[in-house]
PDB file of N, CA and C in Angstrom:
ATOM      1  N   MET A   1     -52.299  41.855 -16.479  1.00  0.00           N
ATOM      2  CA  MET A   1     -51.313  41.026 -16.153  1.00  0.00           C
ATOM      3  C   MET A   1     -51.620  40.152 -15.015  1.00  0.00           C
ATOM      4  N   ALA A   2     -52.271  38.989 -15.330  1.00  0.00           N
ATOM      5  CA  ALA A   2     -52.617  38.070 -14.314  1.00  0.00           C
ATOM      6  C   ALA A   2     -51.479  37.290 -13.708  1.00  0.00           C
ATOM      7  N   ILE A   3     -51.543  37.115 -12.352  1.00  0.00           N
ATOM      8  CA  ILE A   3     -50.529  36.209 -11.725  1.00  0.00           C
ATOM      9  C   ILE A   3     -51.350  35.091 -11.150  1.00  0.00           C
ATOM     10  N   GLU A   4     -50.882  33.822 -11.473  1.00  0.00           N
ATOM     11  CA  GLU A   4     -51.476  32.597 -11.013  1.00  0.00           C
ATOM     12  C   GLU A   4     -50.623  31.928  -9.974  1.00  0.00           C
ATOM     13  N   ARG A   5     -51.101  31.733  -8.803  1.00  0.00           N
ATOM     14  CA  ARG A   5     -50.390  31.035  -7.779  1.00  0.00           C
ATOM     15  C   ARG A   5     -50.961  29.706  -7.502  1.00  0.00           C
ATOM     16  N   ILE A   6     -50.033  28.652  -7.599  1.00  0.00           N
ATOM     17  CA  ILE A   6     -50.440  27.301  -7.473  1.00  0.00           C
ATOM     18  C   ILE A   6     -49.923  26.657  -6.275  1.00  0.00           C
ATOM     19  N   SER A   7     -50.879  25.892  -5.455  1.00  0.00           N
ATOM     20  CA  SER A   7     -50.426  25.224  -4.204  1.00  0.00           C
ATOM     21  C   SER A   7     -49.846  26.284  -3.263  1.00  0.00           C
ATOM     22  N   THR A   8     -50.686  27.296  -2.946  1.00  0.00           N
ATOM     23  CA  THR A   8     -50.218  28.368  -2.081  1.00  0.00           C
ATOM     24  C   THR A   8     -50.652  28.112  -0.602  1.00  0.00           C
ATOM     25  N   ASN A   9     -49.743  28.426   0.261  1.00  0.00           N
ATOM     26  CA  ASN A   9     -50.066  28.409   1.661  1.00  0.00           C
ATOM     27  C   ASN A   9     -49.635  29.831   2.194  1.00  0.00           C
ATOM     28  N   ASN A  10     -49.608  29.998   3.476  1.00  0.00           N
ATOM     29  CA  ASN A  10     -49.311  31.337   4.085  1.00  0.00           C
ATOM     30  C   ASN A  10     -47.823  31.755   3.844  1.00  0.00           C
ATOM     31  N   ARG A  11     -46.993  30.807   3.467  1.00  0.00           N
ATOM     32  CA  ARG A  11     -45.535  31.089   3.326  1.00  0.00           C
ATOM     33  C   ARG A  11     -45.154  31.275   1.922  1.00  0.00           C
ATOM     34  N   MET A  12     -45.710  30.325   0.981  1.00  0.00           N
ATOM     35  CA  MET A  12     -45.167  30.359  -0.365  1.00  0.00           C
ATOM     36  C   MET A  12     -46.118  29.641  -1.280  1.00  0.00           C
ATOM     37  N   SER A  13     -45.851  29.695  -2.584  1.00  0.00           N
ATOM     38  CA  SER A  13     -46.572  28.946  -3.620  1.00  0.00           C
ATOM     39  C   SER A  13     -45.557  28.038  -4.186  1.00  0.00           C
ATOM     40  N   LYS A  14     -46.039  26.803  -4.583  1.00  0.00           N
ATOM     41  CA  LYS A  14     -45.183  25.893  -5.277  1.00  0.00           C
ATOM     42  C   LYS A  14     -44.759  26.292  -6.680  1.00  0.00           C
ATOM     43  N   ILE A  15     -45.699  27.000  -7.352  1.00  0.00           N
ATOM     44  CA  ILE A  15     -45.553  27.568  -8.598  1.00  0.00           C
ATOM     45  C   ILE A  15     -46.198  28.931  -8.654  1.00  0.00           C
ATOM     46  N   VAL A  16     -45.530  29.887  -9.336  1.00  0.00           N
ATOM     47  CA  VAL A  16     -46.206  31.137  -9.638  1.00  0.00           C
ATOM     48  C   VAL A  16     -45.991  31.344 -11.104  1.00  0.00           C
ATOM     49  N   LYS A  17     -47.152  31.611 -11.829  1.00  0.00           N
ATOM     50  CA  LYS A  17     -47.032  31.813 -13.233  1.00  0.00           C
ATOM     51  C   LYS A  17     -47.473  33.348 -13.519  1.00  0.00           C
ATOM     52  N   HIS A  18     -46.693  33.831 -14.442  1.00  0.00           N
ATOM     53  CA  HIS A  18     -46.909  35.254 -14.833  1.00  0.00           C
ATOM     54  C   HIS A  18     -46.347  35.487 -16.226  1.00  0.00           C
ATOM     55  N   ASN A  19     -47.250  35.975 -17.151  1.00  0.00           N
ATOM     56  CA  ASN A  19     -46.787  36.337 -18.468  1.00  0.00           C
ATOM     57  C   ASN A  19     -46.006  35.333 -19.209  1.00  0.00           C
ATOM     58  N   GLY A  20     -46.449  34.022 -19.149  1.00  0.00           N
ATOM     59  CA  GLY A  20     -45.809  32.977 -19.908  1.00  0.00           C
ATOM     60  C   GLY A  20     -44.544  32.416 -19.193  1.00  0.00           C
ATOM     61  N   THR A  21     -44.343  32.782 -17.938  1.00  0.00           N
ATOM     62  CA  THR A  21     -43.112  32.284 -17.234  1.00  0.00           C
ATOM     63  C   THR A  21     -43.644  31.652 -15.928  1.00  0.00           C
ATOM     64  N   ALA A  22     -42.971  30.576 -15.566  1.00  0.00           N
ATOM     65  CA  ALA A  22     -43.307  29.833 -14.261  1.00  0.00           C
ATOM     66  C   ALA A  22     -42.123  29.928 -13.436  1.00  0.00           C
ATOM     67  N   TYR A  23     -42.343  30.233 -12.129  1.00  0.00           N
ATOM     68  CA  TYR A  23     -41.293  30.240 -11.105  1.00  0.00           C
ATOM     69  C   TYR A  23     -41.643  29.165 -10.106  1.00  0.00           C
ATOM     70  N   LEU A  24     -40.672  28.214  -9.980  1.00  0.00           N
ATOM     71  CA  LEU A  24     -40.936  27.087  -8.999  1.00  0.00           C
ATOM     72  C   LEU A  24     -40.297  27.427  -7.670  1.00  0.00           C
ATOM     73  N   CYS A  25     -40.926  27.063  -6.596  1.00  0.00           N
ATOM     74  CA  CYS A  25     -40.268  27.217  -5.324  1.00  0.00           C
ATOM     75  C   CYS A  25     -39.072  26.217  -5.232  1.00  0.00           C
ATOM     76  N   GLY A  26     -38.214  26.454  -4.230  1.00  0.00           N
ATOM     77  CA  GLY A  26     -37.106  25.529  -4.082  1.00  0.00           C
ATOM     78  C   GLY A  26     -37.562  24.083  -3.995  1.00  0.00           C
ATOM     79  N   GLN A  27     -36.861  23.221  -4.709  1.00  0.00           N
ATOM     80  CA  GLN A  27     -37.141  21.796  -4.652  1.00  0.00           C
ATOM     81  C   GLN A  27     -35.950  21.018  -4.044  1.00  0.00           C
ATOM     82  N   VAL A  28     -36.327  20.126  -3.237  1.00  0.00           N
ATOM     83  CA  VAL A  28     -35.299  19.252  -2.574  1.00  0.00           C
ATOM     84  C   VAL A  28     -35.646  17.792  -2.887  1.00  0.00           C
ATOM     85  N   ALA A  29     -34.736  16.947  -2.475  1.00  0.00           N
ATOM     86  CA  ALA A  29     -34.873  15.516  -2.699  1.00  0.00           C
ATOM     87  C   ALA A  29     -36.122  14.885  -2.156  1.00  0.00           C
ATOM     88  N   LYS A  30     -36.692  13.850  -2.918  1.00  0.00           N
ATOM     89  CA  LYS A  30     -37.751  13.086  -2.375  1.00  0.00           C
ATOM     90  C   LYS A  30     -37.260  12.247  -1.199  1.00  0.00           C
ATOM     91  N   ASP A  31     -36.019  11.655  -1.342  1.00  0.00           N
ATOM     92  CA  ASP A  31     -35.449  10.869  -0.314  1.00  0.00           C
ATOM     93  C   ASP A  31     -34.307  11.675   0.339  1.00  0.00           C
ATOM     94  N   ARG A  32     -34.663  12.279   1.480  1.00  0.00           N
ATOM     95  CA  ARG A  32     -33.684  13.186   2.163  1.00  0.00           C
ATOM     96  C   ARG A  32     -32.526  12.357   2.803  1.00  0.00           C
ATOM     97  N   ASP A  33     -32.640  11.070   2.847  1.00  0.00           N
ATOM     98  CA  ASP A  33     -31.578  10.301   3.508  1.00  0.00           C
ATOM     99  C   ASP A  33     -30.598   9.712   2.402  1.00  0.00           C
ATOM    100  N   GLY A  34     -30.823   9.970   1.131  1.00  0.00           N
ATOM    101  CA  GLY A  34     -30.012   9.407   0.124  1.00  0.00           C
ATOM    102  C   GLY A  34     -28.691  10.199  -0.040  1.00  0.00           C
ATOM    103  N   ASP A  35     -27.729   9.558  -0.812  1.00  0.00           N
ATOM    104  CA  ASP A  35     -26.499  10.239  -1.058  1.00  0.00           C
ATOM    105  C   ASP A  35     -26.747  11.325  -2.082  1.00  0.00           C
ATOM    106  N   ILE A  36     -25.730  12.078  -2.561  1.00  0.00           N
ATOM    107  CA  ILE A  36     -25.886  13.173  -3.439  1.00  0.00           C
ATOM    108  C   ILE A  36     -26.491  12.788  -4.769  1.00  0.00           C
ATOM    109  N   HIS A  37     -26.060  11.613  -5.345  1.00  0.00           N
ATOM    110  CA  HIS A  37     -26.760  11.207  -6.565  1.00  0.00           C
ATOM    111  C   HIS A  37     -28.239  10.909  -6.470  1.00  0.00           C
ATOM    112  N   THR A  38     -28.675  10.315  -5.388  1.00  0.00           N
ATOM    113  CA  THR A  38     -30.061  10.080  -5.048  1.00  0.00           C
ATOM    114  C   THR A  38     -30.827  11.271  -4.876  1.00  0.00           C
ATOM    115  N   GLN A  39     -30.270  12.223  -4.146  1.00  0.00           N
ATOM    116  CA  GLN A  39     -31.008  13.460  -3.815  1.00  0.00           C
ATOM    117  C   GLN A  39     -31.111  14.292  -5.027  1.00  0.00           C
ATOM    118  N   VAL A  40     -30.095  14.391  -5.892  1.00  0.00           N
ATOM    119  CA  VAL A  40     -30.185  15.201  -7.096  1.00  0.00           C
ATOM    120  C   VAL A  40     -31.267  14.537  -8.077  1.00  0.00           C
ATOM    121  N   THR A  41     -31.181  13.284  -8.254  1.00  0.00           N
ATOM    122  CA  THR A  41     -32.150  12.611  -9.127  1.00  0.00           C
ATOM    123  C   THR A  41     -33.545  12.783  -8.571  1.00  0.00           C
ATOM    124  N   GLY A  42     -33.802  12.555  -7.259  1.00  0.00           N
ATOM    125  CA  GLY A  42     -35.117  12.849  -6.785  1.00  0.00           C
ATOM    126  C   GLY A  42     -35.696  14.254  -6.883  1.00  0.00           C
ATOM    127  N   MET A  43     -34.700  15.217  -6.706  1.00  0.00           N
ATOM    128  CA  MET A  43     -35.043  16.644  -6.782  1.00  0.00           C
ATOM    129  C   MET A  43     -35.424  17.010  -8.201  1.00  0.00           C
ATOM    130  N   LEU A  44     -34.701  16.454  -9.273  1.00  0.00           N
ATOM    131  CA  LEU A  44     -34.996  16.775 -10.617  1.00  0.00           C
ATOM    132  C   LEU A  44     -36.275  16.059 -11.056  1.00  0.00           C
ATOM    133  N   GLU A  45     -36.595  14.857 -10.479  1.00  0.00           N
ATOM    134  CA  GLU A  45     -37.939  14.265 -10.755  1.00  0.00           C
ATOM    135  C   GLU A  45     -39.091  15.167 -10.318  1.00  0.00           C
ATOM    136  N   LYS A  46     -38.875  15.820  -9.138  1.00  0.00           N
ATOM    137  CA  LYS A  46     -39.870  16.795  -8.684  1.00  0.00           C
ATOM    138  C   LYS A  46     -40.016  17.960  -9.575  1.00  0.00           C
ATOM    139  N   VAL A  47     -38.944  18.476 -10.059  1.00  0.00           N
ATOM    140  CA  VAL A  47     -38.967  19.573 -11.040  1.00  0.00           C
ATOM    141  C   VAL A  47     -39.819  19.162 -12.225  1.00  0.00           C
ATOM    142  N   ASP A  48     -39.469  17.924 -12.814  1.00  0.00           N
ATOM    143  CA  ASP A  48     -40.150  17.425 -13.993  1.00  0.00           C
ATOM    144  C   ASP A  48     -41.619  17.369 -13.663  1.00  0.00           C
ATOM    145  N   GLU A  49     -42.068  16.838 -12.499  1.00  0.00           N
ATOM    146  CA  GLU A  49     -43.523  16.725 -12.188  1.00  0.00           C
ATOM    147  C   GLU A  49     -44.218  18.058 -12.144  1.00  0.00           C
ATOM    148  N   LEU A  50     -43.574  19.031 -11.460  1.00  0.00           N
ATOM    149  CA  LEU A  50     -44.176  20.376 -11.376  1.00  0.00           C
ATOM    150  C   LEU A  50     -44.332  21.048 -12.750  1.00  0.00           C
ATOM    151  N   LEU A  51     -43.211  20.940 -13.644  1.00  0.00           N
ATOM    152  CA  LEU A  51     -43.251  21.484 -14.918  1.00  0.00           C
ATOM    153  C   LEU A  51     -44.322  20.896 -15.763  1.00  0.00           C
ATOM    154  N   GLN A  52     -44.467  19.556 -15.736  1.00  0.00           N
ATOM    155  CA  GLN A  52     -45.476  18.782 -16.461  1.00  0.00           C
ATOM    156  C   GLN A  52     -46.851  19.187 -16.032  1.00  0.00           C
ATOM    157  N   SER A  53     -47.048  19.510 -14.735  1.00  0.00           N
ATOM    158  CA  SER A  53     -48.408  19.846 -14.249  1.00  0.00           C
ATOM    159  C   SER A  53     -48.924  21.150 -14.787  1.00  0.00           C
ATOM    160  N   ILE A  54     -48.012  21.996 -15.440  1.00  0.00           N
ATOM    161  CA  ILE A  54     -48.461  23.271 -15.944  1.00  0.00           C
ATOM    162  C   ILE A  54     -48.182  23.269 -17.461  1.00  0.00           C
ATOM    163  N   GLY A  55     -47.909  22.159 -18.074  1.00  0.00           N
ATOM    164  CA  GLY A  55     -47.722  22.093 -19.490  1.00  0.00           C
ATOM    165  C   GLY A  55     -46.341  22.518 -19.969  1.00  0.00           C
ATOM    166  N   SER A  56     -45.329  22.465 -19.131  1.00  0.00           N
ATOM    167  CA  SER A  56     -44.024  22.907 -19.447  1.00  0.00           C
ATOM    168  C   SER A  56     -43.111  21.662 -19.327  1.00  0.00           C
ATOM    169  N   SER A  57     -41.831  21.818 -19.518  1.00  0.00           N
ATOM    170  CA  SER A  57     -40.832  20.738 -19.462  1.00  0.00           C
ATOM    171  C   SER A  57     -39.514  21.265 -19.153  1.00  0.00           C
ATOM    172  N   ARG A  58     -38.541  20.268 -18.893  1.00  0.00           N
ATOM    173  CA  ARG A  58     -37.237  20.655 -18.613  1.00  0.00           C
ATOM    174  C   ARG A  58     -36.544  21.330 -19.884  1.00  0.00           C
ATOM    175  N   SER A  59     -37.062  21.079 -21.056  1.00  0.00           N
ATOM    176  CA  SER A  59     -36.516  21.764 -22.276  1.00  0.00           C
ATOM    177  C   SER A  59     -36.875  23.213 -22.299  1.00  0.00           C
ATOM    178  N   LYS A  60     -37.771  23.652 -21.394  1.00  0.00           N
ATOM    179  CA  LYS A  60     -38.285  25.094 -21.391  1.00  0.00           C
ATOM    180  C   LYS A  60     -37.733  25.823 -20.231  1.00  0.00           C
ATOM    181  N   ILE A  61     -36.755  25.175 -19.500  1.00  0.00           N
ATOM    182  CA  ILE A  61     -36.167  25.865 -18.262  1.00  0.00           C
ATOM    183  C   ILE A  61     -35.325  26.987 -18.749  1.00  0.00           C
ATOM    184  N   LEU A  62     -35.589  28.162 -18.237  1.00  0.00           N
ATOM    185  CA  LEU A  62     -34.774  29.430 -18.574  1.00  0.00           C
ATOM    186  C   LEU A  62     -33.573  29.564 -17.652  1.00  0.00           C
ATOM    187  N   SER A  63     -33.779  29.353 -16.370  1.00  0.00           N
ATOM    188  CA  SER A  63     -32.689  29.480 -15.533  1.00  0.00           C
ATOM    189  C   SER A  63     -32.886  28.558 -14.268  1.00  0.00           C
ATOM    190  N   ALA A  64     -31.687  28.176 -13.686  1.00  0.00           N
ATOM    191  CA  ALA A  64     -31.789  27.319 -12.470  1.00  0.00           C
ATOM    192  C   ALA A  64     -30.661  27.797 -11.589  1.00  0.00           C
ATOM    193  N   THR A  65     -31.020  27.862 -10.254  1.00  0.00           N
ATOM    194  CA  THR A  65     -30.107  28.212  -9.177  1.00  0.00           C
ATOM    195  C   THR A  65     -30.029  26.907  -8.300  1.00  0.00           C
ATOM    196  N   ILE A  66     -28.802  26.455  -8.152  1.00  0.00           N
ATOM    197  CA  ILE A  66     -28.653  25.196  -7.412  1.00  0.00           C
ATOM    198  C   ILE A  66     -27.895  25.525  -6.173  1.00  0.00           C
ATOM    199  N   TYR A  67     -28.301  25.044  -5.061  1.00  0.00           N
ATOM    200  CA  TYR A  67     -27.717  25.208  -3.722  1.00  0.00           C
ATOM    201  C   TYR A  67     -27.229  23.924  -3.259  1.00  0.00           C
ATOM    202  N   LEU A  68     -25.866  23.801  -3.046  1.00  0.00           N
ATOM    203  CA  LEU A  68     -25.174  22.639  -2.496  1.00  0.00           C
ATOM    204  C   LEU A  68     -24.834  22.853  -1.006  1.00  0.00           C
ATOM    205  N   ALA A  69     -25.059  21.884  -0.145  1.00  0.00           N
ATOM    206  CA  ALA A  69     -24.555  21.985   1.165  1.00  0.00           C
ATOM    207  C   ALA A  69     -23.024  21.986   1.314  1.00  0.00           C
ATOM    208  N   ASP A  70     -22.394  21.234   0.318  1.00  0.00           N
ATOM    209  CA  ASP A  70     -20.943  21.109   0.210  1.00  0.00           C
ATOM    210  C   ASP A  70     -20.532  21.116  -1.184  1.00  0.00           C
ATOM    211  N   MET A  71     -19.698  22.080  -1.606  1.00  0.00           N
ATOM    212  CA  MET A  71     -19.166  22.130  -2.971  1.00  0.00           C
ATOM    213  C   MET A  71     -18.400  20.971  -3.384  1.00  0.00           C
ATOM    214  N   ALA A  72     -17.996  20.095  -2.437  1.00  0.00           N
ATOM    215  CA  ALA A  72     -17.357  18.879  -2.783  1.00  0.00           C
ATOM    216  C   ALA A  72     -18.272  17.907  -3.617  1.00  0.00           C
ATOM    217  N   ASP A  73     -19.565  18.237  -3.518  1.00  0.00           N
ATOM    218  CA  ASP A  73     -20.545  17.386  -4.292  1.00  0.00           C
ATOM    219  C   ASP A  73     -20.823  17.962  -5.692  1.00  0.00           C
ATOM    220  N   PHE A  74     -20.101  18.998  -6.090  1.00  0.00           N
ATOM    221  CA  PHE A  74     -20.303  19.653  -7.379  1.00  0.00           C
ATOM    222  C   PHE A  74     -20.157  18.716  -8.560  1.00  0.00           C
ATOM    223  N   LYS A  75     -19.079  17.886  -8.588  1.00  0.00           N
ATOM    224  CA  LYS A  75     -18.959  16.924  -9.672  1.00  0.00           C
ATOM    225  C   LYS A  75     -20.021  15.896  -9.731  1.00  0.00           C
ATOM    226  N   ALA A  76     -20.439  15.311  -8.583  1.00  0.00           N
ATOM    227  CA  ALA A  76     -21.536  14.400  -8.580  1.00  0.00           C
ATOM    228  C   ALA A  76     -22.885  15.023  -9.025  1.00  0.00           C
ATOM    229  N   LEU A  77     -23.120  16.254  -8.585  1.00  0.00           N
ATOM    230  CA  LEU A  77     -24.352  16.995  -9.035  1.00  0.00           C
ATOM    231  C   LEU A  77     -24.321  17.019 -10.578  1.00  0.00           C
ATOM    232  N   ASN A  78     -23.153  17.442 -11.184  1.00  0.00           N
ATOM    233  CA  ASN A  78     -23.058  17.559 -12.607  1.00  0.00           C
ATOM    234  C   ASN A  78     -23.287  16.293 -13.357  1.00  0.00           C
ATOM    235  N   GLU A  79     -22.817  15.182 -12.822  1.00  0.00           N
ATOM    236  CA  GLU A  79     -22.967  13.879 -13.468  1.00  0.00           C
ATOM    237  C   GLU A  79     -24.463  13.528 -13.631  1.00  0.00           C
ATOM    238  N   VAL A  80     -25.300  13.874 -12.664  1.00  0.00           N
ATOM    239  CA  VAL A  80     -26.764  13.720 -12.803  1.00  0.00           C
ATOM    240  C   VAL A  80     -27.323  14.780 -13.731  1.00  0.00           C
ATOM    241  N   TRP A  81     -27.052  16.029 -13.482  1.00  0.00           N
ATOM    242  CA  TRP A  81     -27.552  17.208 -14.199  1.00  0.00           C
ATOM    243  C   TRP A  81     -27.239  17.034 -15.693  1.00  0.00           C
ATOM    244  N   ASP A  82     -26.033  16.729 -16.034  1.00  0.00           N
ATOM    245  CA  ASP A  82     -25.587  16.645 -17.491  1.00  0.00           C
ATOM    246  C   ASP A  82     -26.480  15.661 -18.267  1.00  0.00           C
ATOM    247  N   ASN A  83     -26.885  14.579 -17.615  1.00  0.00           N
ATOM    248  CA  ASN A  83     -27.717  13.509 -18.186  1.00  0.00           C
ATOM    249  C   ASN A  83     -29.214  13.856 -18.204  1.00  0.00           C
ATOM    250  N   TRP A  84     -29.602  14.856 -17.321  1.00  0.00           N
ATOM    251  CA  TRP A  84     -31.007  15.257 -17.260  1.00  0.00           C
ATOM    252  C   TRP A  84     -31.249  16.329 -18.268  1.00  0.00           C
ATOM    253  N   VAL A  85     -30.418  17.391 -18.463  1.00  0.00           N
ATOM    254  CA  VAL A  85     -30.705  18.414 -19.278  1.00  0.00           C
ATOM    255  C   VAL A  85     -30.689  17.955 -20.733  1.00  0.00           C
ATOM    256  N   PRO A  86     -31.751  18.353 -21.489  1.00  0.00           N
ATOM    257  CA  PRO A  86     -31.729  18.013 -22.917  1.00  0.00           C
ATOM    258  C   PRO A  86     -30.593  18.671 -23.642  1.00  0.00           C
ATOM    259  N   GLU A  87     -29.962  17.863 -24.559  1.00  0.00           N
ATOM    260  CA  GLU A  87     -28.814  18.369 -25.279  1.00  0.00           C
ATOM    261  C   GLU A  87     -29.157  19.640 -26.056  1.00  0.00           C
ATOM    262  N   GLY A  88     -28.317  20.596 -25.942  1.00  0.00           N
ATOM    263  CA  GLY A  88     -28.511  21.908 -26.637  1.00  0.00           C
ATOM    264  C   GLY A  88     -29.469  22.853 -25.984  1.00  0.00           C
ATOM    265  N   GLU A  89     -30.072  22.437 -24.847  1.00  0.00           N
ATOM    266  CA  GLU A  89     -31.154  23.266 -24.277  1.00  0.00           C
ATOM    267  C   GLU A  89     -30.794  23.538 -22.739  1.00  0.00           C
ATOM    268  N   ALA A  90     -29.566  23.652 -22.456  1.00  0.00           N
ATOM    269  CA  ALA A  90     -29.150  23.976 -21.008  1.00  0.00           C
ATOM    270  C   ALA A  90     -29.548  25.360 -20.659  1.00  0.00           C
ATOM    271  N   PRO A  91     -30.176  25.470 -19.505  1.00  0.00           N
ATOM    272  CA  PRO A  91     -30.588  26.863 -19.036  1.00  0.00           C
ATOM    273  C   PRO A  91     -29.408  27.661 -18.543  1.00  0.00           C
ATOM    274  N   ALA A  92     -29.587  29.008 -18.349  1.00  0.00           N
ATOM    275  CA  ALA A  92     -28.709  29.756 -17.478  1.00  0.00           C
ATOM    276  C   ALA A  92     -28.666  29.097 -16.121  1.00  0.00           C
ATOM    277  N   ARG A  93     -27.412  29.019 -15.520  1.00  0.00           N
ATOM    278  CA  ARG A  93     -27.432  28.254 -14.249  1.00  0.00           C
ATOM    279  C   ARG A  93     -26.351  28.813 -13.300  1.00  0.00           C
ATOM    280  N   ALA A  94     -26.724  28.853 -12.019  1.00  0.00           N
ATOM    281  CA  ALA A  94     -25.709  29.197 -10.997  1.00  0.00           C
ATOM    282  C   ALA A  94     -25.746  28.205  -9.943  1.00  0.00           C
ATOM    283  N   CYS A  95     -24.634  27.851  -9.360  1.00  0.00           N
ATOM    284  CA  CYS A  95     -24.454  26.878  -8.329  1.00  0.00           C
ATOM    285  C   CYS A  95     -23.670  27.475  -7.174  1.00  0.00           C
ATOM    286  N   VAL A  96     -24.173  27.465  -5.998  1.00  0.00           N
ATOM    287  CA  VAL A  96     -23.492  28.111  -4.860  1.00  0.00           C
ATOM    288  C   VAL A  96     -23.656  27.144  -3.586  1.00  0.00           C
ATOM    289  N   GLN A  97     -22.717  27.217  -2.764  1.00  0.00           N
ATOM    290  CA  GLN A  97     -22.783  26.562  -1.421  1.00  0.00           C
ATOM    291  C   GLN A  97     -23.638  27.306  -0.515  1.00  0.00           C
ATOM    292  N   ALA A  98     -24.532  26.525   0.172  1.00  0.00           N
ATOM    293  CA  ALA A  98     -25.460  27.207   1.110  1.00  0.00           C
ATOM    294  C   ALA A  98     -25.725  26.277   2.272  1.00  0.00           C
ATOM    295  N   GLN A  99     -26.022  26.873   3.427  1.00  0.00           N
ATOM    296  CA  GLN A  99     -26.574  26.044   4.532  1.00  0.00           C
ATOM    297  C   GLN A  99     -27.992  25.634   4.231  1.00  0.00           C
ATOM    298  N   MET A 100     -28.348  24.414   4.370  1.00  0.00           N
ATOM    299  CA  MET A 100     -29.676  23.935   4.105  1.00  0.00           C
ATOM    300  C   MET A 100     -30.582  24.080   5.312  1.00  0.00           C
ATOM    301  N   ALA A 101     -31.905  24.083   5.023  1.00  0.00           N
ATOM    302  CA  ALA A 101     -32.894  24.208   6.095  1.00  0.00           C
ATOM    303  C   ALA A 101     -32.894  23.002   7.021  1.00  0.00           C
ATOM    304  N   SER A 102     -32.552  21.896   6.544  1.00  0.00           N
ATOM    305  CA  SER A 102     -32.414  20.630   7.345  1.00  0.00           C
ATOM    306  C   SER A 102     -31.052  19.971   7.087  1.00  0.00           C
ATOM    307  N   PRO A 103     -30.438  19.446   8.142  1.00  0.00           N
ATOM    308  CA  PRO A 103     -29.102  18.987   8.035  1.00  0.00           C
ATOM    309  C   PRO A 103     -28.959  17.779   7.024  1.00  0.00           C
ATOM    310  N   GLU A 104     -29.953  17.022   6.766  1.00  0.00           N
ATOM    311  CA  GLU A 104     -29.849  15.876   5.954  1.00  0.00           C
ATOM    312  C   GLU A 104     -29.918  16.234   4.430  1.00  0.00           C
ATOM    313  N   LEU A 105     -30.373  17.489   4.123  1.00  0.00           N
ATOM    314  CA  LEU A 105     -30.438  17.919   2.775  1.00  0.00           C
ATOM    315  C   LEU A 105     -29.102  18.236   2.220  1.00  0.00           C
ATOM    316  N   LEU A 106     -28.791  17.875   1.014  1.00  0.00           N
ATOM    317  CA  LEU A 106     -27.566  18.052   0.416  1.00  0.00           C
ATOM    318  C   LEU A 106     -27.639  19.064  -0.768  1.00  0.00           C
ATOM    319  N   VAL A 107     -28.854  19.184  -1.336  1.00  0.00           N
ATOM    320  CA  VAL A 107     -29.043  20.006  -2.534  1.00  0.00           C
ATOM    321  C   VAL A 107     -30.468  20.539  -2.618  1.00  0.00           C
ATOM    322  N   GLU A 108     -30.545  21.755  -3.260  1.00  0.00           N
ATOM    323  CA  GLU A 108     -31.861  22.335  -3.531  1.00  0.00           C
ATOM    324  C   GLU A 108     -31.741  23.151  -4.764  1.00  0.00           C
ATOM    325  N   ILE A 109     -32.880  23.168  -5.556  1.00  0.00           N
ATOM    326  CA  ILE A 109     -32.882  23.938  -6.829  1.00  0.00           C
ATOM    327  C   ILE A 109     -34.093  24.859  -6.885  1.00  0.00           C
ATOM    328  N   SER A 110     -33.842  25.995  -7.462  1.00  0.00           N
ATOM    329  CA  SER A 110     -34.891  26.954  -7.848  1.00  0.00           C
ATOM    330  C   SER A 110     -34.919  27.140  -9.348  1.00  0.00           C
ATOM    331  N   VAL A 111     -36.113  27.026  -9.953  1.00  0.00           N
ATOM    332  CA  VAL A 111     -36.223  27.021 -11.424  1.00  0.00           C
ATOM    333  C   VAL A 111     -37.157  28.086 -11.885  1.00  0.00           C
ATOM    334  N   VAL A 112     -36.774  28.709 -13.030  1.00  0.00           N
ATOM    335  CA  VAL A 112     -37.693  29.578 -13.833  1.00  0.00           C
ATOM    336  C   VAL A 112     -37.809  28.950 -15.268  1.00  0.00           C
ATOM    337  N   ALA A 113     -39.021  28.797 -15.700  1.00  0.00           N
ATOM    338  CA  ALA A 113     -39.298  28.116 -16.968  1.00  0.00           C
ATOM    339  C   ALA A 113     -40.321  28.886 -17.682  1.00  0.00           C
ATOM    340  N   ALA A 114     -40.271  28.759 -19.117  1.00  0.00           N
ATOM    341  CA  ALA A 114     -41.322  29.177 -19.863  1.00  0.00           C
ATOM    342  C   ALA A 114     -42.479  28.233 -19.845  1.00  0.00           C
ATOM    343  N   CYS A 115     -43.681  28.720 -20.000  1.00  0.00           N
ATOM    344  CA  CYS A 115     -44.814  27.786 -19.918  1.00  0.00           C
ATOM    345  C   CYS A 115     -45.844  28.277 -20.928  1.00  0.00           C
TER     346      CYS A 115
END
């Protein structure tokens, strides 16, 4: 049972692959100064890039855990999310409010996908 760690440093790996499953580290927005729509869009673009780099895609996401700095942004998150997730292929998902590592961050996602 090989474990492959991609882009690893002393704290974490961007991706860990094991037994046909990929685990992505938490992804945040490309533009940390944007509003919730901008941050969610940029965050999901990063997920797409990471999945594509290992031959996977958003249609192969098994589960997603989303962290919001403020649950008041839940509706706006879903507006972007619902257009991003392929129809009929929504993953298991949880969304919780959490304190972010940096005050400008509004959202973060952790993804598990088949690869």
